[in-house]
Amino acid sequence: MTHGHDATDNPSAALPTQGRHPGAARVLTMSTISFTVMFAVWLMFGILGIPIQKELGLTDPELAWISAVAVLNGSLWRLPAGMLTDRIGGRRVTIAFLLLTAIPAYLVAHANSYGMLLLLAFLVGFAGNLFTVGVAWNAAWFPRQRQGFALGLFGAGNVGASVTKFIGPALITGTAGVTYFGFIEGGWRLVPVIYSVLLVVLAVATFLIVPRQDRMSGASKPLSEMLAPLRHVRVWRFSLYYVAVFGAYVALSAWMPKYYVSNYGVSLQTAALLTATFIFPASLLRPVGGWMSDRFGARRVMYLTFGLMLLSSGVLMMPNGHVVISHADGSQTQHLAYAIGLVPVVLLVFVLGCAMGIGKAAVYKHIPEYYPDNVGSVGGLVGMLGGLGGFFLPPLFAYTKEWSGFPTSTFFVIFVLTAICATWMHVTILQMHERHAPEIARDIDDHLTTTPTLHDSEVRS
């Protein structure tokens, strides 16, 4: 069984295994900058929502839906976006995405009703789909032994989630009540205008800077063949991993400010800064995760990721309290009192962010390794389901808190999700040991990069 065309049938299919093209650095640079800004646009309502709610008189659920629809639309189109990149190249798709997102971003500044804002938030959310475009694009330009680091560096654009948190409050406060050029209002409405201008500038820069002769792994491949790998259970397993390391990251990025305010009584500004200590390692360590995956193997890195996530979330999910023992004489005594303060929580959430940052790169290192000719379609599905995790997990956090009465149930959800992923991965490894021992037992990751038959043998795992 094979995965796509042989290199002799499609010359571009062999490109990832050849030496890096001189234009690869320009592709990586421009795609990373574009993704960082697009990610900031995608999640900008997390900060803009506060003045928007005050101006339009929105309820908390109405405000929540503004961010939710943006996250949803930023996930729905990742599969077709990745496939389109494989077929026509990332240069064209990236430029188109930047320009298409700039339009609703600008119009957000002129929204005066909840219905219009909800529609524009949905359209702006399209920005989140640039992720799989960049993954497929960079995978086509870098050799296999460098793909982990390249995709990790590109994925560090997740740090865009913090851009609005840092520039937004000061910009909103400093420009409130001011009008520029007679038609651009200050305050929160200025932020989407600035982003729309940046997107247009990046589209022009991408057009001028990156090589015009693009690389694409699926230019001559029929649609049915591009979708064929999605029948493999392994692809869906990778998708679940990504829900744990990326979907949960998006969900916690939006959830943690409220968590800190509600449970520790800190100000919103302090809560935003504390949340940044989670966002930054979960984004900036992605290149480190890519390098580690190249050096030690993606599966070993996933074991480390899941281990750290289980450890940190396992402690965080424990509710404050104590055990009450009723004695025969009717008296009661308290034992094993447990309470965790703000500083330990911040440190453990930081560890959780580090694990997610490393794990996000490791998940995507698997994809060009197993499916070098279908990075767009496979990466698109994995990214789509991971993004949808960011849409569904916050309501799940809220419902588990309501059902249990424990605020720490948020981390119980993370713990259970991680445990399922780790168990599925380990069971798969054991099955591969049984099929291929002693070869895989000696060094499974090295065989995954050098023995094609092992890729095919795990199709049903």
Coordinates of N, CA and C in Angstrom, one line a residue, residues 34-44 78 127-128 131 157-162 164 246 249-250 283 360:
S34 N 2.6 36.3 8.8 CA 1.2 36.4 8.4 C 0.3 35.6 9.4
F35 N 0.8 34.4 9.8 CA 0.0 33.6 10.7 C -0.2 34.2 12.1
T36 N 0.9 34.9 12.5 CA 0.9 35.6 13.8 C -0.2 36.6 13.8
V37 N -0.2 37.5 12.8 CA -1.2 38.6 12.7 C -2.6 38.0 12.5
M38 N -2.7 37.0 11.7 CA -4.1 36.4 11.5 C -4.6 35.7 12.8
F39 N -3.7 35.1 13.6 CA -4.1 34.5 14.8 C -4.6 35.6 15.8
A40 N -3.9 36.8 15.8 CA -4.3 37.9 16.6 C -5.7 38.4 16.2
V41 N -5.9 38.4 14.9 CA -7.2 38.9 14.4 C -8.3 37.8 14.8
W42 N -8.0 36.6 14.7 CA -8.9 35.5 15.0 C -9.4 35.6 16.4
L43 N -8.5 35.9 17.4 CA -8.9 35.9 18.8 C -9.0 37.3 19.4
M44 N -9.2 38.3 18.5 CA -9.2 39.7 19.1 C -10.4 40.0 19.9
R78 N -10.3 24.4 7.6 CA -8.9 24.0 7.6 C -8.6 22.8 6.6
A127 N -9.8 33.8 9.5 CA -8.4 34.0 9.7 C -7.7 32.8 10.3
G128 N -8.4 32.0 11.2 CA -7.8 30.9 11.8 C -7.5 29.8 10.9
F131 N -3.7 28.5 9.3 CA -2.7 27.6 9.9 C -2.4 26.4 9.0
G157 N 3.5 31.1 15.7 CA 2.6 32.3 15.4 C 1.4 32.2 16.3
N158 N 1.1 31.1 17.0 CA 0.1 31.1 18.0 C 0.2 32.2 19.1
V159 N 1.4 32.7 19.2 CA 1.6 33.8 20.2 C 0.8 35.0 19.8
G160 N 0.3 35.1 18.6 CA -0.6 36.1 18.2 C -1.8 36.3 19.1
A161 N -2.1 35.2 19.9 CA -3.2 35.2 20.8 C -3.0 36.3 21.9
S162 N -1.8 36.6 22.1 CA -1.4 37.6 23.2 C -1.3 39.0 22.6
T164 N -3.3 41.2 21.0 CA -4.3 42.1 21.4 C -4.4 42.3 22.9
F246 N -3.9 21.6 21.3 CA -4.2 22.9 20.6 C -5.6 23.3 21.0
Y249 N -5.6 24.4 24.4 CA -4.8 25.7 24.5 C -5.7 26.9 24.1
V250 N -6.5 26.8 23.0 CA -7.4 27.9 22.7 C -8.4 28.1 23.7
S283 N 3.1 28.8 23.0 CA 3.3 29.2 21.6 C 4.8 29.2 21.2
K360 N 2.3 20.4 20.4 CA 1.7 20.9 19.1 C 2.6 20.6 17.9

